[in-house]
Coordinates of C-alpha atoms and ligand atoms in Angstrom, one line a residue:
M1 CA 69.4 65.5 81.3
S2 CA 70.6 67.3 84.4
K3 CA 69.2 66.6 87.8
K4 CA 67.5 69.2 89.9
V5 CA 68.4 70.5 93.4
Y6 CA 66.2 72.6 95.6
I7 CA 67.8 74.2 98.6
E8 CA 66.4 76.1 101.5
T9 CA 68.7 78.5 103.3
L10 CA 68.2 79.6 106.9
G11 CA 70.4 81.7 109.1
C12 CA 73.1 84.2 108.3
A13 CA 75.0 85.5 105.3
M14 CA 77.7 82.8 105.8
N15 CA 75.0 80.2 105.2
T16 CA 73.9 82.1 102.0
R17 CA 77.4 81.9 100.7
D18 CA 77.7 78.2 101.7
T19 CA 74.6 77.5 99.7
E20 CA 76.1 79.2 96.7
H21 CA 79.2 77.0 97.2
I22 CA 77.0 73.9 97.4
I23 CA 75.2 74.7 94.2
A24 CA 78.5 75.5 92.4
E25 CA 79.9 72.1 93.4
L26 CA 76.8 70.2 92.5
Q27 CA 76.6 71.9 89.1
S28 CA 80.2 71.4 88.1
K29 CA 80.8 67.9 89.5
D30 CA 77.4 66.2 89.4
D31 CA 75.4 67.9 86.7
Y32 CA 72.7 69.3 88.9
E33 CA 70.8 72.5 88.2
L34 CA 69.1 74.7 90.7
C35 CA 65.3 74.7 90.8
D36 CA 62.8 76.6 92.9
D37 CA 60.2 73.9 93.3
A38 CA 60.8 71.2 95.8
K39 CA 58.2 68.9 94.2
S40 CA 60.2 68.5 91.0
A41 CA 63.6 68.3 92.7
D42 CA 65.8 65.2 92.7
L43 CA 67.6 66.5 95.7
I44 CA 66.2 68.6 98.5
M45 CA 68.6 70.3 100.9
I46 CA 68.0 72.3 104.0
N47 CA 70.9 74.6 105.0
T48 CA 70.2 75.0 108.7
C49 CA 70.9 77.4 111.5
S50 CA 71.2 76.5 115.2
V51 CA 71.8 79.9 116.8
R52 CA 68.4 79.8 118.5
E53 CA 66.2 76.9 119.4
K54 CA 63.1 77.6 117.4
P55 CA 64.4 76.9 113.8
V56 CA 66.0 73.7 115.1
N57 CA 62.7 72.5 116.4
K58 CA 61.1 73.3 113.1
L59 CA 63.6 71.3 111.1
F60 CA 61.9 67.9 111.7
S61 CA 58.5 69.1 110.9
E62 CA 59.9 70.6 107.7
I63 CA 61.6 67.3 106.7
G64 CA 58.1 65.8 107.2
V65 CA 56.6 68.3 104.8
F66 CA 59.2 67.7 102.2
N67 CA 58.7 63.9 102.6
K68 CA 55.1 64.3 101.6
I69 CA 55.6 66.5 98.5
K70 CA 58.8 65.2 97.1
K71 CA 59.3 62.8 94.2
Q72 CA 59.6 59.3 95.4
S73 CA 63.2 58.9 94.3
A74 CA 64.3 62.3 95.6
K75 CA 66.9 62.5 98.3
I76 CA 66.9 64.8 101.3
G77 CA 70.2 66.2 102.7
I78 CA 70.7 68.3 105.8
C79 CA 73.7 70.7 106.0
G80 CA 74.7 73.7 108.0
C81 CA 75.0 74.4 111.7
T82 CA 72.2 72.1 113.0
A83 CA 73.7 69.3 110.9
S84 CA 77.0 70.0 112.8
H85 CA 75.6 69.9 116.2
L86 CA 72.9 67.2 115.9
G87 CA 75.0 64.9 113.7
D88 CA 73.6 61.3 113.4
E89 CA 70.6 62.2 115.7
I90 CA 69.2 63.6 112.5
F91 CA 69.2 60.1 110.9
K92 CA 67.6 58.6 114.0
R93 CA 64.8 61.2 114.2
A94 CA 64.3 61.4 110.4
P95 CA 65.2 58.1 108.7
S96 CA 64.3 59.6 105.2
V97 CA 67.4 61.8 105.3
S98 CA 70.1 60.6 103.0
F99 CA 73.1 62.7 104.2
V100 CA 74.2 65.0 107.0
L101 CA 76.9 67.5 106.1
G102 CA 78.3 69.9 108.8
A103 CA 78.8 73.6 108.2
R104 CA 82.6 73.1 108.0
N105 CA 82.4 70.4 105.4
V106 CA 80.7 72.1 102.5
S107 CA 83.4 71.1 100.0
K108 CA 82.4 67.4 100.5
V109 CA 78.8 67.8 99.2
S110 CA 79.5 66.0 95.9
E111 CA 80.7 62.9 97.9
A112 CA 77.7 63.3 100.2
V113 CA 75.1 63.1 97.5
K114 CA 76.7 59.9 96.1
T115 CA 77.1 58.1 99.4
E116 CA 74.2 56.5 101.2
K117 CA 73.8 57.8 104.8
F118 CA 76.9 60.0 104.4
I119 CA 77.8 61.9 107.5
D120 CA 80.6 64.3 108.2
V121 CA 80.2 66.9 110.9
S122 CA 83.8 67.3 112.0
I123 CA 84.7 70.9 113.1
D124 CA 88.4 70.7 112.6
Y125 CA 88.3 70.1 108.8
D126 CA 90.2 73.0 107.1
E127 CA 88.5 74.3 104.0
S128 CA 90.3 77.7 104.1
N129 CA 92.3 77.0 100.9
Y130 CA 89.6 75.1 98.9
A131 CA 88.8 76.7 95.6
F132 CA 85.0 76.4 95.1
D133 CA 83.5 76.7 91.7
D134 CA 81.7 79.8 90.8
F135 CA 78.0 80.3 91.4
R136 CA 76.3 83.5 92.4
T137 CA 72.7 84.3 93.1
S138 CA 73.1 88.0 92.4
M139 CA 75.0 89.5 89.5
Y140 CA 75.4 92.8 91.3
K141 CA 76.7 91.8 94.7
A142 CA 79.3 89.2 95.5
Y143 CA 79.7 87.5 98.8
V144 CA 83.3 86.5 99.5
N145 CA 84.4 84.5 102.6
I146 CA 87.5 85.8 104.3
S147 CA 87.6 83.3 107.2
I148 CA 86.0 80.1 108.5
G149 CA 85.0 79.3 112.0
C150 CA 85.1 81.5 115.2
D151 CA 87.6 81.8 117.9
K152 CA 85.5 83.6 120.4
K153 CA 84.1 81.9 123.5
C154 CA 80.8 83.9 123.9
T155 CA 79.0 81.9 126.6
Y156 CA 75.6 81.9 124.8
C157 CA 76.8 81.0 121.4
I158 CA 76.8 77.6 119.7
V159 CA 78.7 78.7 116.6
P160 CA 82.3 77.7 117.7
Q161 CA 80.8 74.2 118.2
T162 CA 79.3 74.1 114.7
R163 CA 81.9 76.0 112.7
G164 CA 85.1 75.2 114.7
D165 CA 88.2 77.4 115.2
E166 CA 88.8 80.5 113.2
I167 CA 91.2 80.3 110.2
S168 CA 91.7 83.2 107.8
I169 CA 91.6 82.6 104.1
P170 CA 94.8 83.7 102.3
A171 CA 94.5 87.3 101.1
E172 CA 95.6 86.5 97.6
L173 CA 92.7 84.0 97.2
I174 CA 90.3 86.6 98.5
V175 CA 91.6 89.3 96.2
Q176 CA 91.5 86.9 93.2
E177 CA 87.9 85.9 93.9
A178 CA 86.8 89.6 94.4
R179 CA 88.6 90.5 91.1
R180 CA 86.8 87.7 89.2
A181 CA 83.4 88.6 90.6
A182 CA 83.9 92.3 89.9
K183 CA 85.0 91.5 86.3
N184 CA 81.7 89.6 85.9
G185 CA 79.8 92.7 86.9
A186 CA 79.5 92.6 90.7
K187 CA 80.4 96.2 91.6
E188 CA 79.8 95.4 95.3
I189 CA 81.9 93.0 97.3
F190 CA 80.5 91.8 100.6
L191 CA 83.2 90.2 102.8
L192 CA 82.1 87.5 105.2
G193 CA 83.4 86.0 108.4
Q194 CA 82.3 85.5 112.0
N195 CA 84.8 88.1 113.2
V196 CA 86.0 89.9 110.2
N197 CA 88.1 92.5 111.9
N198 CA 90.1 89.7 113.6
Y199 CA 91.3 88.8 110.1
G200 CA 94.9 87.6 109.8
R201 CA 95.4 86.1 113.3
R202 CA 95.8 82.6 112.1
F203 CA 96.2 81.0 108.6
S204 CA 96.3 77.3 107.9
T205 CA 100.0 77.5 107.0
K206 CA 102.5 79.8 108.5
R207 CA 102.9 83.1 106.6
D208 CA 105.5 85.8 106.8
S209 CA 103.3 88.8 105.8
K210 CA 101.1 90.2 108.5
I211 CA 97.9 91.4 106.8
D212 CA 95.1 92.6 109.0
F213 CA 91.5 93.5 108.1
S214 CA 92.2 97.1 107.4
D215 CA 95.0 96.1 104.9
L216 CA 92.6 93.7 103.3
L217 CA 89.9 96.4 102.8
N218 CA 92.6 98.6 101.2
M219 CA 93.8 95.7 98.9
I220 CA 90.2 95.0 97.7
S221 CA 89.5 98.7 97.1
E222 CA 92.4 98.8 94.6
I223 CA 90.4 96.6 92.2
E224 CA 89.2 99.1 89.7
E225 CA 85.8 97.5 89.0
V226 CA 84.9 97.4 92.6
E227 CA 82.8 100.4 93.6
R228 CA 81.5 99.3 97.0
I229 CA 82.8 97.1 99.8
R230 CA 80.7 95.9 102.7
F231 CA 81.4 93.3 105.4
T232 CA 79.9 91.4 108.3
S233 CA 80.3 90.8 111.2
P234 CA 83.0 92.9 112.9
H235 CA 83.5 92.5 116.7
P236 CA 83.4 95.6 118.9
L237 CA 86.5 94.4 120.8
H238 CA 88.7 94.6 117.7
M239 CA 87.5 98.1 116.6
D240 CA 90.8 99.8 117.1
D241 CA 91.6 103.3 115.7
K242 CA 93.3 101.9 112.6
F243 CA 90.2 100.0 111.7
L244 CA 87.8 102.9 112.3
E245 CA 90.0 105.3 110.4
T246 CA 90.3 102.9 107.4
F247 CA 86.6 102.5 107.5
A248 CA 86.1 106.3 107.6
N249 CA 88.7 107.2 105.0
N250 CA 88.5 104.6 102.3
P251 CA 85.8 105.9 99.9
K252 CA 84.9 102.5 98.6
V253 CA 84.1 101.1 102.0
C254 CA 80.3 101.6 102.5
K255 CA 79.4 103.7 105.6
S256 CA 77.3 101.2 107.5
M257 CA 78.7 99.2 110.4
H258 CA 77.3 96.3 112.3
M259 CA 78.3 96.5 115.9
P260 CA 76.9 93.6 117.8
L261 CA 76.4 95.0 121.4
Q262 CA 74.6 91.9 122.8
S263 CA 74.2 93.7 126.2
G264 CA 74.7 97.2 127.5
S265 CA 75.6 96.0 131.0
T266 CA 79.3 95.5 131.7
H267 CA 78.4 92.8 134.2
I268 CA 76.4 90.8 131.7
L269 CA 79.1 91.4 129.0
E270 CA 81.5 89.8 131.4
Q271 CA 79.2 86.8 131.9
M272 CA 78.9 86.6 128.1
K273 CA 82.7 86.7 127.8
R274 CA 82.5 89.5 125.2
G275 CA 85.8 91.1 126.2
Y276 CA 84.6 94.7 126.3
T277 CA 82.7 97.0 128.6
K278 CA 79.7 99.3 128.1
E279 CA 82.1 102.3 128.1
W280 CA 84.3 100.8 125.4
F281 CA 81.3 100.1 123.2
L282 CA 80.0 103.6 123.6
N283 CA 83.4 105.1 123.0
R284 CA 83.8 103.2 119.7
A285 CA 80.3 103.9 118.5
L286 CA 80.5 107.6 119.3
K287 CA 83.9 107.9 117.7
L288 CA 82.5 106.3 114.6
R289 CA 79.6 108.8 114.5
E290 CA 82.2 111.6 114.9
L291 CA 84.5 110.2 112.1
V292 CA 81.6 109.4 109.7
P293 CA 78.6 111.7 110.4
D294 CA 76.4 109.9 107.9
V295 CA 77.3 106.4 109.1
S296 CA 74.5 104.0 109.9
I297 CA 75.1 101.6 112.8
S298 CA 73.2 98.3 113.3
T299 CA 73.4 96.0 116.2
D300 CA 72.4 92.7 117.8
I301 CA 71.0 92.6 121.3
I302 CA 70.1 89.7 123.5
V303 CA 67.6 90.3 126.3
A304 CA 67.1 88.1 129.4
F305 CA 70.5 86.5 129.3
P306 CA 70.9 84.5 132.6
G307 CA 71.2 86.8 135.5
E308 CA 70.1 89.9 133.6
S309 CA 68.5 92.2 136.3
D310 CA 66.2 95.2 135.6
A311 CA 69.2 97.4 136.0
D312 CA 71.3 95.4 133.5
F313 CA 68.4 95.7 131.0
E314 CA 68.3 99.5 131.6
D315 CA 71.9 99.6 130.6
S316 CA 71.0 98.1 127.2
M317 CA 68.2 100.7 126.9
D318 CA 70.7 103.4 127.8
V319 CA 73.1 102.3 125.0
I320 CA 70.3 102.4 122.4
E321 CA 69.3 105.9 123.6
Q322 CA 72.9 107.1 123.3
V323 CA 73.9 105.5 120.0
K324 CA 70.5 105.6 118.2
F325 CA 71.1 102.6 116.1
E326 CA 69.7 102.7 112.6
Q327 CA 68.8 99.0 112.9
I328 CA 68.5 96.6 115.8
F329 CA 68.2 92.8 115.7
A330 CA 66.9 91.9 119.1
F331 CA 66.5 88.4 120.5
K332 CA 65.3 86.8 123.6
Y333 CA 68.0 84.6 125.1
S334 CA 67.7 81.0 124.0
A335 CA 69.7 78.3 125.9
R336 CA 71.7 76.4 123.4
P337 CA 73.4 72.9 123.9
L338 CA 77.2 72.8 124.1
T339 CA 77.3 76.4 125.5
E340 CA 78.5 77.6 128.9
A341 CA 75.5 79.8 129.6
A342 CA 73.0 76.9 129.2
N343 CA 74.3 75.6 132.6
F344 CA 74.1 79.0 134.4
E345 CA 71.7 78.7 137.2
N346 CA 70.0 82.2 137.2
Q347 CA 68.0 81.8 134.0
V348 CA 65.5 84.6 133.5
D349 CA 61.7 84.0 133.4
K350 CA 60.5 83.8 129.8
E351 CA 57.7 86.4 130.4
I352 CA 60.2 88.9 131.7
G353 CA 62.2 88.3 128.6
S354 CA 59.2 88.9 126.3
K355 CA 58.3 92.1 128.1
R356 CA 61.9 93.4 127.8
L357 CA 62.0 92.5 124.1
Q358 CA 58.8 94.3 123.5
R359 CA 59.9 97.4 125.3
L360 CA 63.2 97.5 123.5
Q361 CA 61.5 97.0 120.1
S362 CA 58.9 99.7 120.6
R363 CA 61.5 102.3 121.7
Q364 CA 63.5 101.3 118.7
D365 CA 60.5 101.9 116.4
E366 CA 60.2 105.4 117.8
I367 CA 63.9 106.1 117.2
L368 CA 63.6 104.7 113.7
D369 CA 60.7 106.9 112.8
L370 CA 62.7 109.9 113.8
I371 CA 65.7 108.7 111.8
S372 CA 63.5 108.0 108.7
S373 CA 61.8 111.3 108.8
S374 CA 65.1 113.1 109.0
R375 CA 66.0 111.6 105.7
K376 CA 63.3 113.4 103.8
D377 CA 64.7 115.6 101.0
K378 CA 68.2 114.0 101.3
I379 CA 70.0 112.8 98.2
Y380 CA 71.6 109.4 98.3
D381 CA 73.8 107.5 95.8
V382 CA 71.8 104.3 95.4
Y383 CA 73.2 101.1 93.8
F384 CA 70.2 99.3 92.3
E385 CA 70.1 95.5 92.7
E386 CA 66.5 94.2 92.6
L387 CA 63.3 94.5 90.7
R388 CA 60.2 94.7 92.9
N389 CA 56.9 93.4 91.5
N390 CA 55.0 96.8 91.8
G391 CA 57.0 98.6 89.1
M392 CA 59.6 99.6 91.6
V393 CA 63.4 99.0 91.7
A394 CA 65.2 98.6 95.0
G395 CA 68.8 99.4 96.0
R396 CA 70.9 100.5 98.9
S397 CA 72.4 103.8 99.8
D398 CA 76.0 103.8 100.7
N399 CA 74.9 103.8 104.4
N400 CA 72.7 100.8 103.7
A401 CA 69.2 102.4 103.7
L402 CA 66.8 100.5 101.5
V403 CA 65.6 102.9 98.8
Q404 CA 63.0 102.3 96.1
V405 CA 62.1 104.3 93.0
E406 CA 59.8 103.7 90.0
G407 CA 61.8 102.0 87.2
G408 CA 62.8 98.9 85.5
E409 CA 65.7 96.7 84.5
E410 CA 67.7 99.6 83.0
L411 CA 68.5 100.7 86.6
L412 CA 69.9 97.3 87.8
G413 CA 73.6 97.4 88.4
T414 CA 73.8 101.2 88.2
T415 CA 74.4 103.7 90.9
R416 CA 72.1 106.8 90.7
K417 CA 71.3 109.8 92.7
V418 CA 67.9 109.6 94.4
L419 CA 66.0 112.4 96.2
I420 CA 64.1 110.9 99.1
T421 CA 60.4 112.1 98.9
N422 CA 58.6 109.6 101.1
P423 CA 60.7 108.1 103.9
R424 CA 59.0 105.1 105.7
R425 CA 60.2 102.9 108.5
L426 CA 61.2 100.0 106.3
A427 CA 62.2 101.7 103.1
L428 CA 62.8 105.2 101.7
Y429 CA 60.8 106.0 98.6
G430 CA 62.3 108.6 96.2
E431 CA 62.8 109.9 92.7
L432 CA 65.8 109.8 90.4
V433 CA 67.7 113.1 90.2
K434 CA 68.0 113.8 86.5
Ligands
LIG1 N1 70.1 83.2 122.3 C1 69.7 84.3 121.6 N2 70.3 85.0 120.7 C2 71.5 84.5 120.3 N3 72.4 84.9 119.4 C3 73.4 84.1 119.4 N4 73.3 83.1 120.3 C4 72.1 83.4 120.9 C5 71.3 82.7 121.9 N5 71.8 81.6 122.5 C6 72.2 86.2 118.6 C7 73.4 87.1 118.8 C8 74.1 87.1 117.6 C9 73.0 86.8 116.5 C10 73.5 86.2 115.3 O1 72.2 85.9 117.2 O2 72.8 88.4 119.0 O3 74.9 88.2 117.3
LIG2 FE1 75.1 81.4 110.8 FE2 75.4 81.1 113.4 FE3 73.2 80.3 112.3 FE4 75.5 79.0 111.9 S1 74.4 79.2 113.8 S2 74.0 79.6 110.3 S3 76.9 80.7 111.9 S4 73.9 82.4 112.4

């Protein structure tokens, strides 16, 4: 009889894909099957994120909860970014943990489950050519990694310390994987990397051909069964004209772009080592709006980075006024170990941070209400992916709006025209156009 694995996934889409890789490995090599109840599992894993402090603190209380409910013989394994940066401190603080597997060592999971107190958190291991077995949570959308690691040196960010240097995965492997997923029914391919539009800068072995991210998008769009291509995250610094034009002109590339601003102040951007100015960011965002009138732009913003003055914060507010993002992920700065900014002296008072966050979010809510109401009576092509329990089916428009209509399984995996009748802040409700 097969053993059961339960896995909780925190953090970003890269972690979601790592979890799929872990399940694939455990299924094919160790006869595990996935289960959704930790109590009956033989193996409980937590795929952790360390980008902010809060989830890291929660990790140990969560391990405590699993300890109470798990079968006596069940093992607990910790993987992902917090595994990378805490390493064997995890064993010290939580002796019940059986193995610790860093975010750059996913392919070793089968060895980890069979080795008592296994630990590997190296960040120079190269998995860029490893062929993982196939497991996908969604039949309709396939995540495909295009690189590992991150070469940037953003002063607030722990990721280069948890995922190591950036290495691109060979284009032929990516295309092969996308083709296989599309043949199995995934009409949407979602490309993943820390800096996707920096693709092709370094491979693990020397290569003659120079393929950049724009070329990669075009190669994937040639796969007949692929209808939609999405990606995350691109970096504003690498948004050159070739990239924006490929994005605009390739009809299979979905018209939603994540542009992580982080701060609207050129001075703070310098302190963050982001490599661009407020003006560059605005120039790229406005060019994008000009090239693709229906584009939706999302962003990440950090408030109260060390040294952020009222005037610096106003610069962030000014950018959101000018760009009118369709979605903002806003965070209060959190000092992270192993980062440069954690040692900056001018840390901002936490209360000021909370006030700034609140102001930014409430202005964004107003902007969003205007954007949503302007979508009434529009018709979108919606690719349906998920059944909701209230008799509704949910999907995404090309420009990434969440759309729901009444319906059932027959809609899953199909793209249909939808008339928006009731646009709300979090979802647009509509009717199928016959
Ligand atoms: N504090 C707050 N937010 C952070 N992010 C990354 N590091 C930190 C930090 N130290 C945010 C950035 C990034 C997103 C994934 O998380 O906005 O784009
Ligand atoms: Fe993803 Fe960054 Fe969190 Fe790691 S630390 S899981 S790369 S968001």
